[in-house]
Every structure is written in structure tokens, then in C-alpha cells.
Short mmCIF file of N, CA and C in Angstrom, two decimals:
data_model
loop_
_atom_site.label_atom_id
_atom_site.label_comp_id
_atom_site.label_asym_id
_atom_site.label_seq_id
_atom_site.Cartn_x
_atom_site.Cartn_y
_atom_site.Cartn_z
N GLN Y 67 -53.98 23.26 -28.11
CA GLN Y 67 -53.92 21.82 -28.07
C GLN Y 67 -52.64 21.25 -28.67
N PRO Y 68 -52.10 21.83 -29.76
CA PRO Y 68 -50.87 21.26 -30.32
C PRO Y 68 -49.70 21.28 -29.32
N PHE Y 69 -49.58 22.35 -28.52
CA PHE Y 69 -48.51 22.40 -27.52
C PHE Y 69 -48.71 21.31 -26.48
N GLN Y 70 -49.96 21.09 -26.06
CA GLN Y 70 -50.21 20.07 -25.04
C GLN Y 70 -49.92 18.69 -25.61
N ASP Y 71 -50.28 18.46 -26.86
CA ASP Y 71 -49.96 17.17 -27.49
C ASP Y 71 -48.45 16.96 -27.55
N ALA Y 72 -47.72 18.01 -27.91
CA ALA Y 72 -46.26 17.90 -27.96
C ALA Y 72 -45.68 17.65 -26.57
N ALA Y 73 -46.22 18.34 -25.57
CA ALA Y 73 -45.75 18.14 -24.19
C ALA Y 73 -46.04 16.72 -23.73
N ASP Y 74 -47.23 16.22 -24.02
CA ASP Y 74 -47.59 14.86 -23.61
C ASP Y 74 -46.68 13.83 -24.27
N LEU Y 75 -46.41 14.00 -25.56
CA LEU Y 75 -45.53 13.08 -26.27
C LEU Y 75 -44.11 13.14 -25.68
N CYS Y 76 -43.63 14.33 -25.46
CA CYS Y 76 -42.28 14.50 -24.93
C CYS Y 76 -42.19 13.94 -23.51
N GLU Y 77 -43.21 14.19 -22.67
CA GLU Y 77 -43.22 13.61 -21.32
C GLU Y 77 -43.20 12.09 -21.38
N SER Y 78 -43.94 11.52 -22.31
CA SER Y 78 -43.96 10.07 -22.47
C SER Y 78 -42.56 9.55 -22.82
N LEU Y 79 -41.89 10.24 -23.74
CA LEU Y 79 -40.54 9.84 -24.11
C LEU Y 79 -39.57 9.93 -22.93
N VAL Y 80 -39.71 11.00 -22.15
CA VAL Y 80 -38.78 11.22 -21.04
C VAL Y 80 -39.07 10.28 -19.89
N PHE Y 81 -40.33 10.23 -19.45
CA PHE Y 81 -40.65 9.55 -18.19
C PHE Y 81 -41.00 8.08 -18.35
N HIS Y 82 -41.52 7.69 -19.52
CA HIS Y 82 -41.92 6.30 -19.69
C HIS Y 82 -40.94 5.48 -20.53
N GLU Y 83 -40.20 6.17 -21.39
CA GLU Y 83 -39.28 5.45 -22.27
C GLU Y 83 -37.81 5.78 -21.99
N GLY Y 84 -37.57 6.62 -20.98
CA GLY Y 84 -36.21 6.88 -20.54
C GLY Y 84 -35.36 7.77 -21.42
N HIS Y 85 -35.98 8.56 -22.26
CA HIS Y 85 -35.24 9.46 -23.16
C HIS Y 85 -34.99 10.80 -22.45
N SER Y 86 -34.15 10.79 -21.43
CA SER Y 86 -33.92 12.01 -20.66
C SER Y 86 -33.23 13.09 -21.47
N ASN Y 87 -32.64 12.74 -22.60
CA ASN Y 87 -32.04 13.76 -23.46
C ASN Y 87 -33.09 14.69 -24.06
N ARG Y 88 -34.36 14.36 -23.90
CA ARG Y 88 -35.46 15.20 -24.40
C ARG Y 88 -35.92 16.24 -23.38
N LEU Y 89 -35.32 16.26 -22.18
CA LEU Y 89 -35.74 17.22 -21.16
C LEU Y 89 -35.61 18.68 -21.61
N PRO Y 90 -34.51 19.09 -22.28
CA PRO Y 90 -34.46 20.48 -22.74
C PRO Y 90 -35.61 20.83 -23.69
N LEU Y 91 -35.97 19.89 -24.54
CA LEU Y 91 -37.10 20.10 -25.44
C LEU Y 91 -38.39 20.26 -24.66
N LEU Y 92 -38.58 19.44 -23.64
CA LEU Y 92 -39.79 19.53 -22.81
C LEU Y 92 -39.88 20.90 -22.14
N GLY Y 93 -38.77 21.38 -21.60
CA GLY Y 93 -38.77 22.71 -20.98
C GLY Y 93 -39.15 23.79 -21.98
N SER Y 94 -38.60 23.68 -23.18
CA SER Y 94 -38.93 24.68 -24.23
C SER Y 94 -40.39 24.60 -24.64
N ILE Y 95 -40.93 23.41 -24.71
CA ILE Y 95 -42.35 23.26 -25.07
C ILE Y 95 -43.21 23.97 -24.03
N TYR Y 96 -42.92 23.71 -22.76
CA TYR Y 96 -43.70 24.36 -21.70
C TYR Y 96 -43.57 25.88 -21.76
N MET Y 97 -42.36 26.38 -21.98
CA MET Y 97 -42.19 27.83 -22.04
C MET Y 97 -42.95 28.41 -23.22
N ASN Y 98 -42.85 27.75 -24.37
CA ASN Y 98 -43.55 28.24 -25.55
C ASN Y 98 -45.06 28.04 -25.46
N MET Y 99 -45.51 27.13 -24.63
CA MET Y 99 -46.93 26.95 -24.39
C MET Y 99 -47.48 28.11 -23.57
N GLY Y 100 -46.70 28.60 -22.62
CA GLY Y 100 -47.16 29.66 -21.73
C GLY Y 100 -47.41 30.98 -22.42
N ILE Y 101 -46.64 31.27 -23.45
CA ILE Y 101 -46.74 32.57 -24.12
C ILE Y 101 -48.10 32.76 -24.81
N PRO Y 102 -48.55 31.85 -25.68
CA PRO Y 102 -49.86 32.07 -26.31
C PRO Y 102 -51.01 31.97 -25.31
N LEU Y 103 -50.86 31.13 -24.29
CA LEU Y 103 -51.92 31.06 -23.28
C LEU Y 103 -52.10 32.41 -22.59
N ALA Y 104 -51.01 33.09 -22.31
CA ALA Y 104 -51.10 34.42 -21.70
C ALA Y 104 -51.73 35.41 -22.66
N SER Y 105 -51.39 35.30 -23.95
CA SER Y 105 -51.92 36.26 -24.92
C SER Y 105 -53.42 36.12 -25.13
N ILE Y 106 -53.97 34.95 -24.86
CA ILE Y 106 -55.43 34.78 -24.95
C ILE Y 106 -56.07 34.81 -23.57
N GLU Y 107 -55.31 35.33 -22.61
CA GLU Y 107 -55.77 35.59 -21.25
C GLU Y 107 -56.16 34.35 -20.46
N LEU Y 108 -55.53 33.22 -20.77
CA LEU Y 108 -55.64 32.04 -19.93
C LEU Y 108 -54.44 32.07 -18.99
N LEU Y 109 -54.52 33.02 -18.03
CA LEU Y 109 -53.35 33.37 -17.24
C LEU Y 109 -52.93 32.27 -16.26
N GLU Y 110 -53.86 31.63 -15.62
CA GLU Y 110 -53.50 30.56 -14.69
C GLU Y 110 -52.88 29.38 -15.43
N GLU Y 111 -53.45 29.04 -16.58
CA GLU Y 111 -52.89 27.95 -17.39
C GLU Y 111 -51.50 28.31 -17.88
N SER Y 112 -51.33 29.59 -18.26
CA SER Y 112 -50.02 30.05 -18.70
C SER Y 112 -49.01 29.94 -17.56
N ARG Y 113 -49.42 30.34 -16.36
CA ARG Y 113 -48.50 30.27 -15.22
C ARG Y 113 -48.11 28.82 -14.93
N GLN Y 114 -49.06 27.90 -15.06
CA GLN Y 114 -48.75 26.48 -14.85
C GLN Y 114 -47.70 26.00 -15.86
N ALA Y 115 -47.82 26.43 -17.10
CA ALA Y 115 -46.84 26.04 -18.12
C ALA Y 115 -45.46 26.63 -17.77
N PHE Y 116 -45.43 27.90 -17.37
CA PHE Y 116 -44.15 28.51 -16.99
C PHE Y 116 -43.57 27.83 -15.75
N ASN Y 117 -44.43 27.44 -14.80
CA ASN Y 117 -43.94 26.71 -13.62
C ASN Y 117 -43.24 25.42 -14.04
N LYS Y 118 -43.85 24.70 -14.99
CA LYS Y 118 -43.24 23.46 -15.46
C LYS Y 118 -41.91 23.73 -16.16
N ALA Y 119 -41.85 24.81 -16.94
CA ALA Y 119 -40.59 25.17 -17.60
C ALA Y 119 -39.51 25.47 -16.57
N VAL Y 120 -39.87 26.22 -15.52
CA VAL Y 120 -38.91 26.52 -14.46
C VAL Y 120 -38.42 25.24 -13.80
N GLU Y 121 -39.34 24.32 -13.53
CA GLU Y 121 -38.96 23.04 -12.90
C GLU Y 121 -37.99 22.26 -13.78
N VAL Y 122 -38.28 22.15 -15.06
CA VAL Y 122 -37.42 21.37 -15.96
C VAL Y 122 -36.05 22.01 -16.06
N PHE Y 123 -35.99 23.33 -16.30
CA PHE Y 123 -34.70 23.97 -16.47
C PHE Y 123 -33.90 24.02 -15.16
N THR Y 124 -34.60 24.13 -14.04
CA THR Y 124 -33.91 24.07 -12.74
C THR Y 124 -33.28 22.69 -12.56
N TYR Y 125 -34.04 21.65 -12.87
CA TYR Y 125 -33.52 20.29 -12.77
C TYR Y 125 -32.28 20.12 -13.66
N LEU Y 126 -32.38 20.57 -14.88
CA LEU Y 126 -31.26 20.43 -15.82
C LEU Y 126 -30.03 21.18 -15.33
N LYS Y 127 -30.24 22.38 -14.82
CA LYS Y 127 -29.12 23.19 -14.36
C LYS Y 127 -28.47 22.58 -13.12
N GLU Y 128 -29.28 22.10 -12.18
CA GLU Y 128 -28.76 21.61 -10.91
C GLU Y 128 -28.26 20.17 -10.98
N ASN Y 129 -29.01 19.29 -11.64
CA ASN Y 129 -28.67 17.88 -11.61
C ASN Y 129 -27.81 17.42 -12.77
N ARG Y 130 -27.92 18.08 -13.86
CA ARG Y 130 -27.14 17.69 -15.03
C ARG Y 130 -25.97 18.62 -15.24
N ARG Y 131 -25.93 19.70 -14.46
CA ARG Y 131 -24.86 20.69 -14.58
C ARG Y 131 -24.78 21.24 -16.01
N LEU Y 132 -25.94 21.44 -16.59
CA LEU Y 132 -25.98 21.97 -17.95
C LEU Y 132 -26.06 23.50 -17.89
N SER Y 133 -24.93 24.13 -17.87
CA SER Y 133 -24.91 25.59 -17.79
C SER Y 133 -25.56 26.22 -19.01
N SER Y 134 -25.62 25.48 -20.10
CA SER Y 134 -26.26 26.01 -21.31
C SER Y 134 -27.74 26.25 -21.10
N GLN Y 135 -28.32 25.61 -20.09
CA GLN Y 135 -29.75 25.80 -19.81
C GLN Y 135 -30.01 27.00 -18.90
N SER Y 136 -28.96 27.63 -18.41
CA SER Y 136 -29.13 28.73 -17.46
C SER Y 136 -29.89 29.91 -18.07
N ARG Y 137 -29.64 30.20 -19.34
CA ARG Y 137 -30.37 31.32 -19.96
C ARG Y 137 -31.84 30.95 -20.15
N MET Y 138 -32.12 29.70 -20.49
CA MET Y 138 -33.53 29.29 -20.61
C MET Y 138 -34.23 29.39 -19.27
N LEU Y 139 -33.54 29.02 -18.19
CA LEU Y 139 -34.12 29.14 -16.86
C LEU Y 139 -34.36 30.61 -16.52
N GLN Y 140 -33.40 31.46 -16.86
CA GLN Y 140 -33.58 32.91 -16.64
C GLN Y 140 -34.81 33.41 -17.38
N ILE Y 141 -34.98 33.01 -18.62
CA ILE Y 141 -36.13 33.45 -19.43
C ILE Y 141 -37.43 32.90 -18.85
N ALA Y 142 -37.41 31.66 -18.38
CA ALA Y 142 -38.61 31.08 -17.76
C ALA Y 142 -39.02 31.88 -16.52
N TYR Y 143 -38.04 32.25 -15.69
CA TYR Y 143 -38.36 33.09 -14.52
C TYR Y 143 -38.89 34.44 -14.95
N LEU Y 144 -38.29 35.03 -15.98
CA LEU Y 144 -38.75 36.32 -16.48
C LEU Y 144 -40.20 36.22 -16.97
N ASN Y 145 -40.49 35.22 -17.80
CA ASN Y 145 -41.84 35.07 -18.34
C ASN Y 145 -42.87 34.84 -17.23
N ARG Y 146 -42.53 33.96 -16.28
CA ARG Y 146 -43.46 33.69 -15.19
C ARG Y 146 -43.68 34.93 -14.34
N SER Y 147 -42.63 35.70 -14.13
CA SER Y 147 -42.76 36.91 -13.32
C SER Y 147 -43.58 37.98 -14.04
N GLU Y 148 -43.41 38.09 -15.35
CA GLU Y 148 -44.25 39.01 -16.13
C GLU Y 148 -45.72 38.65 -15.96
N LEU Y 149 -46.00 37.36 -15.99
CA LEU Y 149 -47.36 36.89 -15.80
C LEU Y 149 -47.86 37.21 -14.40
N ASP Y 150 -47.01 37.07 -13.39
CA ASP Y 150 -47.40 37.42 -12.02
C ASP Y 150 -47.77 38.89 -11.91
N VAL Y 151 -47.08 39.76 -12.65
CA VAL Y 151 -47.46 41.18 -12.67
C VAL Y 151 -48.86 41.32 -13.25
N MET Y 152 -49.13 40.62 -14.35
CA MET Y 152 -50.46 40.68 -14.97
C MET Y 152 -51.55 40.19 -14.02
N LEU Y 153 -51.19 39.22 -13.18
CA LEU Y 153 -52.15 38.65 -12.22
C LEU Y 153 -52.24 39.46 -10.93
N GLY Y 154 -51.44 40.51 -10.80
CA GLY Y 154 -51.44 41.34 -9.60
C GLY Y 154 -50.68 40.72 -8.44
N ARG Y 155 -49.85 39.74 -8.71
CA ARG Y 155 -49.05 39.06 -7.68
C ARG Y 155 -47.66 39.69 -7.67
N TYR Y 156 -47.60 40.91 -7.17
CA TYR Y 156 -46.38 41.70 -7.29
C TYR Y 156 -45.22 41.16 -6.46
N LYS Y 157 -45.51 40.67 -5.25
CA LYS Y 157 -44.42 40.11 -4.43
C LYS Y 157 -43.79 38.90 -5.11
N LYS Y 158 -44.63 38.01 -5.66
CA LYS Y 158 -44.10 36.86 -6.39
C LYS Y 158 -43.30 37.31 -7.61
N ALA Y 159 -43.82 38.30 -8.31
CA ALA Y 159 -43.14 38.81 -9.50
C ALA Y 159 -41.77 39.37 -9.13
N ILE Y 160 -41.72 40.18 -8.09
CA ILE Y 160 -40.46 40.79 -7.66
C ILE Y 160 -39.45 39.70 -7.30
N LYS Y 161 -39.91 38.70 -6.56
CA LYS Y 161 -39.02 37.60 -6.19
C LYS Y 161 -38.51 36.86 -7.43
N GLY Y 162 -39.39 36.61 -8.39
CA GLY Y 162 -39.00 35.93 -9.62
C GLY Y 162 -38.03 36.74 -10.46
N PHE Y 163 -38.26 38.06 -10.55
CA PHE Y 163 -37.33 38.91 -11.31
C PHE Y 163 -35.96 38.91 -10.65
N HIS Y 164 -35.93 38.92 -9.31
CA HIS Y 164 -34.64 38.86 -8.62
C HIS Y 164 -33.92 37.54 -8.89
N LYS Y 165 -34.67 36.45 -8.98
CA LYS Y 165 -34.07 35.16 -9.32
C LYS Y 165 -33.51 35.20 -10.74
N ALA Y 166 -34.25 35.81 -11.66
CA ALA Y 166 -33.75 35.95 -13.04
C ALA Y 166 -32.47 36.78 -13.07
N LEU Y 167 -32.42 37.85 -12.26
CA LEU Y 167 -31.21 38.67 -12.19
C LEU Y 167 -30.04 37.88 -11.60
N GLU Y 168 -30.32 37.06 -10.61
CA GLU Y 168 -29.28 36.21 -10.01
C GLU Y 168 -28.71 35.24 -11.05
N LEU Y 169 -29.58 34.61 -11.80
CA LEU Y 169 -29.13 33.71 -12.87
C LEU Y 169 -28.35 34.47 -13.92
N ASN Y 170 -28.82 35.68 -14.24
CA ASN Y 170 -28.15 36.51 -15.23
C ASN Y 170 -26.74 36.84 -14.78
N GLU Y 171 -26.58 37.18 -13.52
CA GLU Y 171 -25.26 37.58 -13.01
C GLU Y 171 -24.30 36.40 -12.91
N SER Y 172 -24.82 35.23 -12.59
CA SER Y 172 -23.93 34.08 -12.40
C SER Y 172 -23.70 33.34 -13.71
N SER Y 173 -24.66 32.57 -14.12
CA SER Y 173 -24.47 31.67 -15.27
C SER Y 173 -24.51 32.37 -16.62
N VAL Y 174 -25.48 33.25 -16.81
CA VAL Y 174 -25.65 33.85 -18.13
C VAL Y 174 -24.46 34.74 -18.47
N LYS Y 175 -23.97 35.48 -17.49
CA LYS Y 175 -22.84 36.38 -17.73
C LYS Y 175 -21.62 35.61 -18.25
N SER Y 176 -21.37 34.44 -17.67
CA SER Y 176 -20.19 33.70 -18.07
C SER Y 176 -20.39 32.85 -19.32
N HIS Y 177 -21.59 32.34 -19.55
CA HIS Y 177 -21.82 31.43 -20.67
C HIS Y 177 -22.45 32.09 -21.89
N PHE Y 178 -23.10 33.25 -21.69
CA PHE Y 178 -23.75 33.96 -22.80
C PHE Y 178 -23.39 35.44 -22.72
N PRO Y 179 -22.13 35.80 -22.80
CA PRO Y 179 -21.75 37.20 -22.60
C PRO Y 179 -22.38 38.17 -23.60
N GLY Y 180 -22.72 37.69 -24.78
CA GLY Y 180 -23.35 38.55 -25.77
C GLY Y 180 -24.77 38.94 -25.42
N ASN Y 181 -25.43 38.16 -24.59
CA ASN Y 181 -26.82 38.43 -24.21
C ASN Y 181 -26.94 39.05 -22.82
N TYR Y 182 -25.88 39.01 -22.07
CA TYR Y 182 -25.92 39.35 -20.65
C TYR Y 182 -26.52 40.72 -20.37
N LYS Y 183 -25.98 41.78 -20.97
CA LYS Y 183 -26.40 43.13 -20.61
C LYS Y 183 -27.81 43.46 -21.10
N ALA Y 184 -28.15 43.05 -22.31
CA ALA Y 184 -29.51 43.30 -22.81
C ALA Y 184 -30.53 42.55 -21.98
N ASP Y 185 -30.23 41.29 -21.66
CA ASP Y 185 -31.14 40.52 -20.80
C ASP Y 185 -31.30 41.21 -19.45
N ARG Y 186 -30.18 41.64 -18.86
CA ARG Y 186 -30.20 42.28 -17.55
C ARG Y 186 -31.04 43.57 -17.59
N GLY Y 187 -30.84 44.37 -18.63
CA GLY Y 187 -31.63 45.60 -18.76
C GLY Y 187 -33.11 45.30 -18.87
N ASN Y 188 -33.46 44.30 -19.65
CA ASN Y 188 -34.85 43.90 -19.83
C ASN Y 188 -35.46 43.45 -18.49
N ILE Y 189 -34.73 42.63 -17.75
CA ILE Y 189 -35.23 42.14 -16.46
C ILE Y 189 -35.42 43.32 -15.51
N LYS Y 190 -34.46 44.23 -15.46
CA LYS Y 190 -34.55 45.37 -14.55
C LYS Y 190 -35.75 46.26 -14.87
N VAL Y 191 -36.04 46.44 -16.14
CA VAL Y 191 -37.19 47.26 -16.51
C VAL Y 191 -38.49 46.58 -16.07
N HIS Y 192 -38.58 45.27 -16.27
CA HIS Y 192 -39.77 44.55 -15.81
C HIS Y 192 -39.87 44.57 -14.28
N LEU Y 193 -38.74 44.48 -13.61
CA LEU Y 193 -38.74 44.59 -12.15
C LEU Y 193 -39.23 45.97 -11.72
N ALA Y 194 -38.81 47.00 -12.44
CA ALA Y 194 -39.27 48.36 -12.14
C ALA Y 194 -40.80 48.45 -12.24
N GLU Y 195 -41.35 47.83 -13.26
CA GLU Y 195 -42.81 47.84 -13.42
C GLU Y 195 -43.49 47.15 -12.23
N ALA Y 196 -42.93 46.02 -11.79
CA ALA Y 196 -43.51 45.30 -10.64
C ALA Y 196 -43.42 46.15 -9.38
N TYR Y 197 -42.26 46.77 -9.15
CA TYR Y 197 -42.11 47.65 -7.99
C TYR Y 197 -43.11 48.80 -8.05
N MET Y 198 -43.28 49.39 -9.23
CA MET Y 198 -44.20 50.51 -9.39
C MET Y 198 -45.63 50.08 -9.03
N LYS Y 199 -46.04 48.94 -9.56
CA LYS Y 199 -47.41 48.48 -9.31
C LYS Y 199 -47.59 48.05 -7.85
N ALA Y 200 -46.49 47.68 -7.19
CA ALA Y 200 -46.55 47.33 -5.77
C ALA Y 200 -46.46 48.57 -4.88
N GLY Y 201 -46.29 49.74 -5.49
CA GLY Y 201 -46.22 50.98 -4.73
C GLY Y 201 -44.85 51.30 -4.17
N GLN Y 202 -43.83 50.59 -4.61
CA GLN Y 202 -42.46 50.81 -4.14
C GLN Y 202 -41.73 51.68 -5.17
N LEU Y 203 -42.06 52.96 -5.15
CA LEU Y 203 -41.65 53.85 -6.23
C LEU Y 203 -40.16 54.16 -6.24
N GLY Y 204 -39.52 54.22 -5.09
CA GLY Y 204 -38.08 54.45 -5.05
C GLY Y 204 -37.31 53.33 -5.74
N GLU Y 205 -37.67 52.09 -5.40
CA GLU Y 205 -37.03 50.94 -6.02
C GLU Y 205 -37.34 50.91 -7.51
N ALA Y 206 -38.59 51.26 -7.86
CA ALA Y 206 -38.99 51.27 -9.27
C ALA Y 206 -38.13 52.24 -10.08
N ALA Y 207 -37.94 53.43 -9.57
CA ALA Y 207 -37.16 54.44 -10.29
C ALA Y 207 -35.71 53.98 -10.47
N LEU Y 208 -35.14 53.41 -9.42
CA LEU Y 208 -33.75 52.93 -9.49
C LEU Y 208 -33.59 51.84 -10.55
N GLU Y 209 -34.46 50.83 -10.50
CA GLU Y 209 -34.38 49.72 -11.46
C GLU Y 209 -34.64 50.19 -12.89
N LEU Y 210 -35.58 51.11 -13.06
CA LEU Y 210 -35.87 51.62 -14.40
C LEU Y 210 -34.67 52.37 -14.97
N ASP Y 211 -34.06 53.22 -14.16
CA ASP Y 211 -32.87 53.96 -14.63
C ASP Y 211 -31.75 53.01 -15.04
N GLU Y 212 -31.48 52.00 -14.20
CA GLU Y 212 -30.42 51.04 -14.51
C GLU Y 212 -30.75 50.23 -15.75
N GLY Y 213 -32.01 49.80 -15.86
CA GLY Y 213 -32.44 49.02 -17.02
C GLY Y 213 -32.35 49.81 -18.31
N LEU Y 214 -32.80 51.07 -18.26
CA LEU Y 214 -32.72 51.92 -19.45
C LEU Y 214 -31.27 52.14 -19.89
N GLU Y 215 -30.39 52.39 -18.92
CA GLU Y 215 -28.98 52.60 -19.26
C GLU Y 215 -28.39 51.37 -19.94
N LEU Y 216 -28.66 50.18 -19.39
CA LEU Y 216 -28.15 48.95 -19.99
C LEU Y 216 -28.70 48.75 -21.40
N LEU Y 217 -30.00 48.95 -21.57
CA LEU Y 217 -30.61 48.75 -22.89
C LEU Y 217 -30.08 49.76 -23.91
N ARG Y 218 -29.91 51.01 -23.50
CA ARG Y 218 -29.39 52.02 -24.43
C ARG Y 218 -27.98 51.65 -24.89
N LYS Y 219 -27.13 51.28 -23.94
CA LYS Y 219 -25.75 50.92 -24.29
C LYS Y 219 -25.71 49.70 -25.20
N GLU Y 220 -26.53 48.71 -24.90
CA GLU Y 220 -26.54 47.51 -25.73
C GLU Y 220 -27.09 47.79 -27.12
N HIS Y 221 -28.09 48.65 -27.20
CA HIS Y 221 -28.62 48.99 -28.52
C HIS Y 221 -27.58 49.75 -29.33
N GLU Y 222 -26.87 50.67 -28.68
CA GLU Y 222 -25.80 51.40 -29.39
C GLU Y 222 -24.73 50.43 -29.89
N ARG Y 223 -24.41 49.43 -29.07
CA ARG Y 223 -23.37 48.47 -29.42
C ARG Y 223 -23.80 47.50 -30.51
N THR Y 224 -25.06 47.01 -30.44
CA THR Y 224 -25.47 45.91 -31.32
C THR Y 224 -26.44 46.32 -32.43
N ARG Y 225 -27.19 47.38 -32.22
CA ARG Y 225 -28.27 47.78 -33.14
C ARG Y 225 -29.29 46.65 -33.33
N ASP Y 226 -29.45 45.84 -32.30
CA ASP Y 226 -30.36 44.70 -32.34
C ASP Y 226 -31.81 45.17 -32.27
N ALA Y 227 -32.67 44.62 -33.13
CA ALA Y 227 -34.08 45.03 -33.19
C ALA Y 227 -34.84 44.67 -31.91
N ASP Y 228 -34.55 43.49 -31.33
CA ASP Y 228 -35.22 43.11 -30.08
C ASP Y 228 -34.83 44.06 -28.96
N CYS Y 229 -33.58 44.42 -28.91
CA CYS Y 229 -33.10 45.35 -27.89
C CYS Y 229 -33.79 46.72 -28.07
N LEU Y 230 -33.94 47.15 -29.31
CA LEU Y 230 -34.62 48.42 -29.58
C LEU Y 230 -36.07 48.36 -29.14
N ALA Y 231 -36.75 47.26 -29.41
CA ALA Y 231 -38.15 47.12 -29.00
C ALA Y 231 -38.28 47.18 -27.48
N GLN Y 232 -37.38 46.50 -26.77
CA GLN Y 232 -37.40 46.55 -25.30
C GLN Y 232 -37.11 47.96 -24.81
N LEU Y 233 -36.18 48.63 -25.45
CA LEU Y 233 -35.83 50.00 -25.07
C LEU Y 233 -37.03 50.93 -25.26
N LYS Y 234 -37.71 50.83 -26.38
CA LYS Y 234 -38.88 51.68 -26.64
C LYS Y 234 -39.97 51.44 -25.59
N TRP Y 235 -40.21 50.16 -25.26
CA TRP Y 235 -41.20 49.85 -24.24
C TRP Y 235 -40.76 50.43 -22.89
N ALA Y 236 -39.49 50.26 -22.55
CA ALA Y 236 -38.97 50.75 -21.27
C ALA Y 236 -39.09 52.27 -21.17
N GLU Y 237 -38.82 52.96 -22.28
CA GLU Y 237 -38.92 54.41 -22.29
C GLU Y 237 -40.35 54.89 -22.10
N SER Y 238 -41.31 54.04 -22.42
CA SER Y 238 -42.71 54.42 -22.26
C SER Y 238 -43.20 54.30 -20.82
N LEU Y 239 -42.45 53.57 -20.00
CA LEU Y 239 -42.84 53.41 -18.59
C LEU Y 239 -42.62 54.73 -17.86
N LYS Y 240 -43.59 55.09 -17.08
CA LYS Y 240 -43.47 56.29 -16.25
C LYS Y 240 -43.71 55.87 -14.82
N ILE Y 241 -42.78 56.23 -13.96
CA ILE Y 241 -42.95 55.95 -12.54
C ILE Y 241 -43.90 56.99 -11.98
N ARG Y 242 -45.04 56.52 -11.53
CA ARG Y 242 -46.08 57.43 -11.02
C ARG Y 242 -45.84 57.67 -9.53
N THR Y 243 -45.49 58.91 -9.22
CA THR Y 243 -45.25 59.25 -7.80
C THR Y 243 -46.48 59.83 -7.16
#
């Protein structure tokens, strides 16, 4: 309920009082609302929150030319696609992961070079999982290998704890042939 209250207040500020500078906050609220909803298995509600985050960040990126929002949009696509895997919607998940990779290659690479490779490795590993569950094992193996290589190199370079956690999870994935 606290996330919904915050979203309602922020929507009121944006849409009824003209405070469009609050749109990035609204997108973040929706994205952060989706995560706990998924963890308590309210998957459809979580997907709705991620959909709203994607809409807000897409609007900001396209209409306001806010390249700084490109990484948030990439993360929103990643989160929504992870949820689609949980829901068994593998085609939607694969499409969403590809959109996240597209954003990663274009905007994130140029505006967030420090996050680019770790983000890309993470997306590729999640894409591998979606391909595996969809029965596309060749694609799964390719994406997993590329994702693991990116994560290993980034962990060696940065020693970042989040990168290590993603790497450990990725190493646990087994492509079932």
C-alpha cells in the first residue's frame, strides 16, 4: 500500500498539478513497486507496475530526450522480462530482453560506460534462461556463454559485489539438452 500511495500522490502532482519534473520519480516508484509484488507472488500486479515504469521511462527517453533515463528504461525492461519468464511467457520475455540489450548497446553504452558490460552480461544470462525454458537450447547456450564472459571480465575489473552475485547465479544455470 505505501508504494501505491506514493504512486497516487506522484501521479496527482504530475497529471493534475502539472509537475512534469516528477515523472522520473513516478517511473522509479512503479519499478520499485513491481519488485516486492513479484516477491510475494502477485505476479500480474507486479507486471502492471513494470509496464507503467516502461511507459514512463519510454516517454521520458523519447519525448524529453533524457538519455539519463535510458538505463532506468533498460532495467524496467529487464525486470518485466524476468517476470514474464516466471509467468511462462517466454516469447514476451525474449522480446523484452532483446529490447533491454538494444537500449544497453545504444544509450547505456554511451551514457553509462561503467555499467555497460555488467548490465549486458546480466541481460544475456537472463535471456539464456528464457531461451532455455522456451526450448531454444542453441540460443540459450550462446547467450549464457557470452553473458558469463562479460560478467567474469567485469568482476575481475571491478570486484563489484553485485556483479559477483550475478556471476554466481549465472554459473549455476545449466542448459538442459
